[in-house]
Short mmCIF file of C-alpha atoms and ligand atoms in Angstrom, two decimals:
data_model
loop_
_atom_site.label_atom_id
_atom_site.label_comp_id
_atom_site.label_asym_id
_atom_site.label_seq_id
_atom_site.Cartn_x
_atom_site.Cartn_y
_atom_site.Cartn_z
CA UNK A 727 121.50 132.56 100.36
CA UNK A 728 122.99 133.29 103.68
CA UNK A 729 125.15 130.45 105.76
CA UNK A 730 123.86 129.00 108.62
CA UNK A 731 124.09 125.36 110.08
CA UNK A 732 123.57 122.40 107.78
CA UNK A 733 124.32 119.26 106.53
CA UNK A 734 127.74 119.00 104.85
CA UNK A 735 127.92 115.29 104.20
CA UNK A 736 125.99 112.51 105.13
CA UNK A 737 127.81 108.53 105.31
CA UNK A 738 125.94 105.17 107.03
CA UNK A 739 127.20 101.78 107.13
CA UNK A 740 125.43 98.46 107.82
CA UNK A 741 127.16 95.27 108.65
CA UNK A 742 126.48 92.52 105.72
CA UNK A 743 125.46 89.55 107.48
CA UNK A 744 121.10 89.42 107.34
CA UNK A 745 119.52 87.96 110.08
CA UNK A 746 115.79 87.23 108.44
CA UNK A 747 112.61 86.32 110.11
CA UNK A 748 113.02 83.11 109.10
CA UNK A 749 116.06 82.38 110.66
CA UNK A 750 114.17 84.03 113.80
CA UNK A 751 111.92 81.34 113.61
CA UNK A 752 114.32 78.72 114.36
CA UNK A 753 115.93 80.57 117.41
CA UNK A 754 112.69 81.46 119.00
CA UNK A 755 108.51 80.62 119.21
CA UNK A 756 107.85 83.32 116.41
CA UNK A 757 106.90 83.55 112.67
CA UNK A 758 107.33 85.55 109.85
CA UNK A 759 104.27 86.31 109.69
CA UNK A 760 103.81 87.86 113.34
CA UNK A 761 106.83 89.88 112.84
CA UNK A 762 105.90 91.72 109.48
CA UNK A 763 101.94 92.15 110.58
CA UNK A 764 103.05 93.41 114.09
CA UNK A 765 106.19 95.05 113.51
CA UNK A 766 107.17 95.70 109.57
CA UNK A 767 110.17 94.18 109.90
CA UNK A 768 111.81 91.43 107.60
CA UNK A 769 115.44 91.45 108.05
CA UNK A 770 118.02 93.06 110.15
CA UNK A 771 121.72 93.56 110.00
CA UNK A 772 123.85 91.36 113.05
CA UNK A 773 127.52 92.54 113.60
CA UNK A 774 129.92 90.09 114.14
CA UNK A 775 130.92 89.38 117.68
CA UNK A 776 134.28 91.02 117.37
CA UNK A 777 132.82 94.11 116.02
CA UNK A 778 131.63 97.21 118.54
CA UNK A 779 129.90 100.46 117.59
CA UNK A 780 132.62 102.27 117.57
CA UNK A 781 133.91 100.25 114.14
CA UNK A 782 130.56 100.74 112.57
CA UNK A 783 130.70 104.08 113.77
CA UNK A 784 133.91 104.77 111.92
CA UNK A 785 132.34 103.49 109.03
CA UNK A 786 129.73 105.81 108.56
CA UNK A 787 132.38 108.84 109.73
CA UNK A 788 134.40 108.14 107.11
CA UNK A 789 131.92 108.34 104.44
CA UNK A 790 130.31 111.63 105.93
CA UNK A 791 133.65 113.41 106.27
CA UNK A 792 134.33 111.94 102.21
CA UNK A 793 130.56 113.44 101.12
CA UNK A 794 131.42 116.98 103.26
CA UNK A 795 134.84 117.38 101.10
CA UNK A 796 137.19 117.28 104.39
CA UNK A 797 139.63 115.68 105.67
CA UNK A 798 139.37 113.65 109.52
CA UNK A 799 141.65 116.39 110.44
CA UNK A 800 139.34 119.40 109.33
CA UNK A 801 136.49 117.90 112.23
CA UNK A 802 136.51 120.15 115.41
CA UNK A 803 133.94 118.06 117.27
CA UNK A 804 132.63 114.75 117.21
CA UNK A 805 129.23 113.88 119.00
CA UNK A 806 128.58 110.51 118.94
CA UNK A 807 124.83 109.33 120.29
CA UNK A 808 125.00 105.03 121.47
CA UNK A 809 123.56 103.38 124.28
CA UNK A 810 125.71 100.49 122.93
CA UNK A 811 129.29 102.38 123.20
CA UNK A 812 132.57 100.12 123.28
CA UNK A 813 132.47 100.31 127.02
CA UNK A 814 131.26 102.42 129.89
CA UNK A 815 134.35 104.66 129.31
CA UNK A 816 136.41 106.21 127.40
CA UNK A 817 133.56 107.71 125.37
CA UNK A 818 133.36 105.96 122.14
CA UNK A 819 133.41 109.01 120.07
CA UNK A 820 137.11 109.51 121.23
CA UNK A 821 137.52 105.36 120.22
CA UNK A 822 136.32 106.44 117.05
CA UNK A 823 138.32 109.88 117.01
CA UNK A 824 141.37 107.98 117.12
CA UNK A 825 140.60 105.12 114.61
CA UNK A 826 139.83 108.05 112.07
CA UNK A 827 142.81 110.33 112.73
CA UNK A 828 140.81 113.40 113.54
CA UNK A 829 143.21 114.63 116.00
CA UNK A 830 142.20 118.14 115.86
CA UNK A 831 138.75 117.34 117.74
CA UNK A 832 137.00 117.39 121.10
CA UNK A 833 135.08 114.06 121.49
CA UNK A 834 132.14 113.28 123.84
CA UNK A 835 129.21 110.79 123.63
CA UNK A 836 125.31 111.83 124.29
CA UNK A 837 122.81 108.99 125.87
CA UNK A 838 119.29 109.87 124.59
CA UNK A 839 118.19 106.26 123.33
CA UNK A 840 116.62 106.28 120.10
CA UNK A 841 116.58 110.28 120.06
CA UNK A 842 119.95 110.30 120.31
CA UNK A 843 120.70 111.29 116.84
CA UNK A 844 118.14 114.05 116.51
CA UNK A 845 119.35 115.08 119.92
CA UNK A 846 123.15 115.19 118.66
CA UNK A 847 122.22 117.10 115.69
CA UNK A 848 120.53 120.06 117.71
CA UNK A 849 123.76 120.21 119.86
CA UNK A 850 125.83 120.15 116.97
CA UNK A 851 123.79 123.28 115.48
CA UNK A 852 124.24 124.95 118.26
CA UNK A 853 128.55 124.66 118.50
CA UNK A 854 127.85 125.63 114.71
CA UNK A 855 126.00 128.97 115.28
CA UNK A 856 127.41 129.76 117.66
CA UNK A 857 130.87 130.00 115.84
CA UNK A 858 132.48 127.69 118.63
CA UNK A 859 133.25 124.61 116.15
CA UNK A 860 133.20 125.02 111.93
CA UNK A 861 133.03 121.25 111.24
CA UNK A 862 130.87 119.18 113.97
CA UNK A 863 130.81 115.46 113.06
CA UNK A 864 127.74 113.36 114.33
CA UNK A 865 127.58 109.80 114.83
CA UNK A 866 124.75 107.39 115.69
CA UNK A 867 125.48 103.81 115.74
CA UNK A 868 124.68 101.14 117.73
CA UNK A 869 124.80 97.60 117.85
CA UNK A 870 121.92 96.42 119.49
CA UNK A 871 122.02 92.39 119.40
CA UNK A 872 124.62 92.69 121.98
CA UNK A 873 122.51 93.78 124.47
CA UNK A 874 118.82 91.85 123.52
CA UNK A 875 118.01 88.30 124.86
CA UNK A 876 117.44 85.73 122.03
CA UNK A 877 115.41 83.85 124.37
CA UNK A 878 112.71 86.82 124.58
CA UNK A 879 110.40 87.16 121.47
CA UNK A 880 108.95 90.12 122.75
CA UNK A 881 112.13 92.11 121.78
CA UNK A 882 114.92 89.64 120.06
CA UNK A 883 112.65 90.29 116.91
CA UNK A 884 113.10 93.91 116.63
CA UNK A 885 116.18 95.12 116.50
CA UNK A 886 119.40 95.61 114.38
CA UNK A 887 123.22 96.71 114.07
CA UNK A 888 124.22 99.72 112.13
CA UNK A 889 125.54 103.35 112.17
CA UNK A 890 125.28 106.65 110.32
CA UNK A 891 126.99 109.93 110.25
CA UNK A 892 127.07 113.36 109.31
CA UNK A 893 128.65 116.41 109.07
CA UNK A 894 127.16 119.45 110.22
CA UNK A 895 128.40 123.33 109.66
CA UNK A 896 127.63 126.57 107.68
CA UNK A 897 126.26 125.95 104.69
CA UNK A 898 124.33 127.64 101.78
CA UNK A 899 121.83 124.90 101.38
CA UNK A 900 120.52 122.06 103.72
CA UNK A 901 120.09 124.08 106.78
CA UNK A 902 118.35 122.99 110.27
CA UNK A 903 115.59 125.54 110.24
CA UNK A 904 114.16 124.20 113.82
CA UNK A 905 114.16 121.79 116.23
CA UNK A 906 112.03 120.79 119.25
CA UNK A 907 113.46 118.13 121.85
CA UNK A 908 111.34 116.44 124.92
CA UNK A 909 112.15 114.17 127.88
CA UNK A 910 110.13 112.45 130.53
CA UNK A 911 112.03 110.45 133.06
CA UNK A 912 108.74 109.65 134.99
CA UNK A 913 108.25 106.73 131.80
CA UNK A 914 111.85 105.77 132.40
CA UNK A 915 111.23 102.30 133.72
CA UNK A 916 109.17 101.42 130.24
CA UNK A 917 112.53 100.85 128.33
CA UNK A 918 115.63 100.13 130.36
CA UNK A 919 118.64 98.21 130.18
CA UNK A 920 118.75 97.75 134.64
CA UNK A 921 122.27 96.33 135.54
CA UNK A 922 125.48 96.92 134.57
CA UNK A 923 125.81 100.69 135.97
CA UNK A 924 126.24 101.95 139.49
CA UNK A 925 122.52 101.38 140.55
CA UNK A 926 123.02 97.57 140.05
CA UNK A 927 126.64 96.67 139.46
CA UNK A 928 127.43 93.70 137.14
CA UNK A 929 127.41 90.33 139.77
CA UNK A 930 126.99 86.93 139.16
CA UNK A 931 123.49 87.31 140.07
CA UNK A 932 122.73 89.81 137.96
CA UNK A 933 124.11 88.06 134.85
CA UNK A 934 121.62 84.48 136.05
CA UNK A 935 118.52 87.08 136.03
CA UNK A 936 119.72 88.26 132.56
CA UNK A 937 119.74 92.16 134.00
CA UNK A 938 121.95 92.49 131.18
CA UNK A 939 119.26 92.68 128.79
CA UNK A 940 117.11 95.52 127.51
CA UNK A 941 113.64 95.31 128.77
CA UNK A 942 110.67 97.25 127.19
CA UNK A 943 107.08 97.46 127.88
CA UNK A 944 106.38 97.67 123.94
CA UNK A 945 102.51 97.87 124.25
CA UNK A 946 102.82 101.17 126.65
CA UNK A 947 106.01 102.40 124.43
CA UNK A 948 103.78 101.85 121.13
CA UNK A 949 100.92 103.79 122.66
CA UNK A 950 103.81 107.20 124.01
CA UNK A 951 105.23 106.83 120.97
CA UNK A 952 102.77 108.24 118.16
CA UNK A 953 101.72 110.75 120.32
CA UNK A 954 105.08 112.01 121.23
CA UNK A 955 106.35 111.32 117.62
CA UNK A 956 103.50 113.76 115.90
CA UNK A 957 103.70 116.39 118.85
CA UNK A 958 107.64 116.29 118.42
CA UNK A 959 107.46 117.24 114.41
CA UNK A 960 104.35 119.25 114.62
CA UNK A 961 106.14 121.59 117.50
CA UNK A 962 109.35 121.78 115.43
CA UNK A 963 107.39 122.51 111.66
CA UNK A 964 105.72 125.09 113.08
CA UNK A 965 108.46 126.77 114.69
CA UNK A 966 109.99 126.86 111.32
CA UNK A 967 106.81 128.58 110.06
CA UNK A 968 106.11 125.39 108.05
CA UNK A 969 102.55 123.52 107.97
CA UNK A 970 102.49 119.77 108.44
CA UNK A 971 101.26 119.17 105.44
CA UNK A 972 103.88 121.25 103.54
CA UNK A 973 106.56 118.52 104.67
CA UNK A 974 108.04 116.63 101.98
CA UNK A 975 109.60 113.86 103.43
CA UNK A 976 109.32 112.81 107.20
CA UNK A 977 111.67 110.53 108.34
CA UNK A 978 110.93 108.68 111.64
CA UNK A 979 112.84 106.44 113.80
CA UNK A 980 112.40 103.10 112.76
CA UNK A 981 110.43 101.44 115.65
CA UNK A 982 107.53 99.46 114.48
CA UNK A 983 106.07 100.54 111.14
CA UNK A 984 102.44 100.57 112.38
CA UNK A 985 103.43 103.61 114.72
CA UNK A 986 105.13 105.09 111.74
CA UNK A 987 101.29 105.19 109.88
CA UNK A 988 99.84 106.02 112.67
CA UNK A 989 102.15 108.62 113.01
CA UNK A 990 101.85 110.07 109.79
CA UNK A 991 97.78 109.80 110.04
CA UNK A 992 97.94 112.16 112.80
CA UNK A 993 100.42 114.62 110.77
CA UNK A 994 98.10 114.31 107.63
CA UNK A 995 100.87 113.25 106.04
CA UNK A 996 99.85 110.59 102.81
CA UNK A 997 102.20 107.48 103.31
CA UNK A 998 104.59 108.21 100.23
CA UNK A 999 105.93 111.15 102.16
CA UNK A 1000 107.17 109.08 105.12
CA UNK A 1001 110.67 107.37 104.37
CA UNK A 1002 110.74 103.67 105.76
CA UNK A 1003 113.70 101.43 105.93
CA UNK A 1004 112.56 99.64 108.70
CA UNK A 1005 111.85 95.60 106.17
CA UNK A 1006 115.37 95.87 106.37
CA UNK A 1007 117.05 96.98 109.43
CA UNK A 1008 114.95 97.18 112.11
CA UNK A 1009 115.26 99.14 115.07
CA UNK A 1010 118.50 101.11 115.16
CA UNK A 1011 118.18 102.83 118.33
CA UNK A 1012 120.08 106.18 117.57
CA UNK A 1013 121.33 104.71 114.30
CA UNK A 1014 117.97 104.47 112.86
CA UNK A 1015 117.21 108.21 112.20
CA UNK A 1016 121.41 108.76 111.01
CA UNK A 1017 121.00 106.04 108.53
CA UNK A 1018 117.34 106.97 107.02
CA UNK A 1019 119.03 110.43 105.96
CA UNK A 1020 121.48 109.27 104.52
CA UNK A 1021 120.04 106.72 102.33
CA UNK A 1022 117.16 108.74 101.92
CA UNK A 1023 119.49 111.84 100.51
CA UNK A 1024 121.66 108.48 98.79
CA UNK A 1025 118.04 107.31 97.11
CA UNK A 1026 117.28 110.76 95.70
CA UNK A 1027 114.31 110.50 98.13
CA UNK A 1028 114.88 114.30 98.44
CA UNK A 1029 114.90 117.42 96.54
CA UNK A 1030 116.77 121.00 96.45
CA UNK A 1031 114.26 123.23 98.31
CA UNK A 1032 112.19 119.92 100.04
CA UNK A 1033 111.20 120.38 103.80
CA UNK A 1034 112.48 117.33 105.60
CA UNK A 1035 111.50 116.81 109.36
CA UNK A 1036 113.43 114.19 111.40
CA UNK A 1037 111.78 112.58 114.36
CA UNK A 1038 112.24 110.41 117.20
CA UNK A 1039 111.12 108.90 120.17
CA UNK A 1040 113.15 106.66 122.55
CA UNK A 1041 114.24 105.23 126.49
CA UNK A 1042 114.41 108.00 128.67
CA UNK A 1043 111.51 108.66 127.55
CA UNK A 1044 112.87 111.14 124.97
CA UNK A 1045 111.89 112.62 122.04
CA UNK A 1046 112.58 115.43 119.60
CA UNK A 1047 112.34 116.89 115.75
CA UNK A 1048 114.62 118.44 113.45
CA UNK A 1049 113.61 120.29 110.19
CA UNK A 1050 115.80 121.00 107.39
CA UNK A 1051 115.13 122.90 104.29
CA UNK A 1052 117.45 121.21 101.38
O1 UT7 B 1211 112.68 102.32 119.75
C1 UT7 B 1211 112.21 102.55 121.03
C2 UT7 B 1211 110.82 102.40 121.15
N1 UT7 B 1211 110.32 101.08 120.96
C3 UT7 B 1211 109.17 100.94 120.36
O2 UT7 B 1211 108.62 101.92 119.89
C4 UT7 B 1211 108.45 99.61 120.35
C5 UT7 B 1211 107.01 99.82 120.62
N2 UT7 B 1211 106.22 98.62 120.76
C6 UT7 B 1211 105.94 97.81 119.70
O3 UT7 B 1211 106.41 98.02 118.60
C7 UT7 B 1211 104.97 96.68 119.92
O4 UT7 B 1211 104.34 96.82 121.17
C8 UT7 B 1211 105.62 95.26 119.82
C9 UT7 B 1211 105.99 94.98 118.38
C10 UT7 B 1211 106.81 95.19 120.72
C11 UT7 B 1211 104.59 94.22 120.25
O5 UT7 B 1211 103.43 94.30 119.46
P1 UT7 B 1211 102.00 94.31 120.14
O6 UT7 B 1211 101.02 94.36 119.05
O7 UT7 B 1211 101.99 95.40 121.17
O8 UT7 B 1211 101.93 92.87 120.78
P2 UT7 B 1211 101.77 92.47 122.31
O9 UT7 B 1211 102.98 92.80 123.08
O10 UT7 B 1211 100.46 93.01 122.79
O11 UT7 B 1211 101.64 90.92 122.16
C12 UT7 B 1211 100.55 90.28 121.47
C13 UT7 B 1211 100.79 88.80 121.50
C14 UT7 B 1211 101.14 88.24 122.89
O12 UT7 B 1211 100.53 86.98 123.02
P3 UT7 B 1211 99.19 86.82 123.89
O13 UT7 B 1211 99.55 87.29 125.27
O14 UT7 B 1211 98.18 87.69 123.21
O15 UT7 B 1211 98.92 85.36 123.78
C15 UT7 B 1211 102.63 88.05 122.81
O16 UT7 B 1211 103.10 87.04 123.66
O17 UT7 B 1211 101.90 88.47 120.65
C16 UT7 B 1211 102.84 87.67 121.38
N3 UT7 B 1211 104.17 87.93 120.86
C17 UT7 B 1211 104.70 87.27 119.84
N4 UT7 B 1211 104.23 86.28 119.07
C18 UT7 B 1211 105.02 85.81 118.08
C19 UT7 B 1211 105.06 88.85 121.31
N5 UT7 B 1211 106.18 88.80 120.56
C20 UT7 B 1211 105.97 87.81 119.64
C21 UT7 B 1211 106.76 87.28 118.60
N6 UT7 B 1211 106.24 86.30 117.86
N7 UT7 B 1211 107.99 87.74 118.32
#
């Protein structure tokens, strides 16, 4: 079998302290109840307050670069995907560059929301064939409760802290056989986080209209999102001369597990091929998609030869799809 761009290792981290619906029940005017019928979700993971991305992000590096057999200094590249970095600069993949010792690498961070990881992996691929970088490391990790209001039901409920990693170079298994990636900026203002940057600068003001916050439009997001999601994977399968139906395991950003069925009713995909961890995490943003492979991989969800397709959807709007042949 020839070499071409794959996965290496895979790593993910979560923090340990469980935020359940139940406990969201006594913060907010919700139930249990709503949140698993609506959403899927039971539990999610809450970092503490001193802890950023970029140490959950190290995390899951370290565990990647263990799996891959290399050393921090053996990584040429780090991409790191967060739309919850440290701070607006430095990057946090060069935070997390130096907290790992890989001093032989170039460091940058990519914004693509809840793509971001599928997005990251493509560019990675690419320094990878084209003989630029041998070991890429990719990083998505975010932690989310920082930037929701626990005052506002309509999104406090959803999301969760976490990260996941991997490394990605030539390889004799596990390769990315295609990809397909999509933006549309004209559904920008349906997910946004609006102050803070240099459109609306951070005033007093600002933090009183809680502009700090991420706003979404979920019931115009929900509707984008299975179409996007199915058109993303279908596009990418079939550029890898794949049917839809001949993928083993699809594994979907984490959003709201009745898109994720919906999803996969579209693909024609029966629901033990779709990978969910969302009961216990949430929505990851970029993390989501990092840290379903590698559990997935860690769960012997998949098999030597299997057809996995990645897929995501996210602020931007983005969205994109990654197949790999294990
Ligand atoms: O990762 C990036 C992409 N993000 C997504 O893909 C999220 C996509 N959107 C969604 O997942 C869903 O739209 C939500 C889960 C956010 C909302 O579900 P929905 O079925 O679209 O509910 P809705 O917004 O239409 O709200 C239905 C009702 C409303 O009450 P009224 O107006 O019918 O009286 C809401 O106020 O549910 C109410 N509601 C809640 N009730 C209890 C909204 N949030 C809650 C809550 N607990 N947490």
């Amino acid at each position: 079998m020839m070499e071409q761009a794959g996965i290496l290792g895979l790593g993910c981290y979560l923090p340990p302290r469980k935020l359940t619906n139940k406990d969201l029940e006594k913060m907010v005017d919700t139930s249990d109840e709503w949140i698993v019928t609506r959403t899927g979700i039971r539990e999610r993971r809450v970092a503490p307050k001193e802890v950023a991305a970029s140490d959950l992000g190290v995390e899951a590096a370290r565990l990647a670069i263990k799996d891959a057999n290399l050393k921090p200094e053996d990584i040429d590249l780090i991409i790191t995907a967060t739309v919850t970095g440290d701070m607006a600069f430095p990057s946090t993949s060069c935070i997390i560059q130096d907290k790992i010792g890989a001093r032989n690498s170039a460091a940058f961070d990519i914004n693509a929301a809840c793509s971001g990881f599928v997005f990251a992996v493509t560019i990675a691929k690419q320094f990878v064939d084209s003989g630029l970088y041998k070991n890429v490391l990719v990083i998505g990790t975010e932690k989310m409760t920082s930037l929701v209001d626990w005052e506002d039901r309509s999104t406090c409920v959803l999301f969760g802290d976490g990260a996941g990693a991997c490394v990605i170079g030539k390889t004799k298994d596990r390769h990315i056989v295609s990809y397909f990636l999509g933006s549309d900026g004209a559904g920008g203002n349906l997910l946004k986080l609006p102050a803070g940057g240099s459109r609306i600068p951070a005033t007093e003001e600002t933090v009183k209209n809680k502009m700090h916050f991420l706003k979404m439009e979920g019931n115009e997001v929900f509707k984008l999102a299975v179409k996007v999601m199915a058109d993303a994977a279908n596009k990418a399968i079939t550029k890898a001369g794949f049917l839809c139906t001949e993928i083993d395991l699809l594994i979907p950003h984490q959003a709201n597990m009745r898109i994720l069925n919906a999803v996969a009713k579209k693909m024609g995909l029966p629901e033990e091929k779709i990978f969910f961890n969302i009961a216990k995490y949430g929505n990851m943003s970029s993390a989501s998609t990092a840290v379903a492979l590698a559990e997935a991989s860690k769960e012997g969800r998949i098999k030597k030869g299997d057809k996995v397709c990645l897929v995501a959807f996210g602020a931007g709007l983005t969205y994109g799809a990654v197949v790999i042949k294990w």
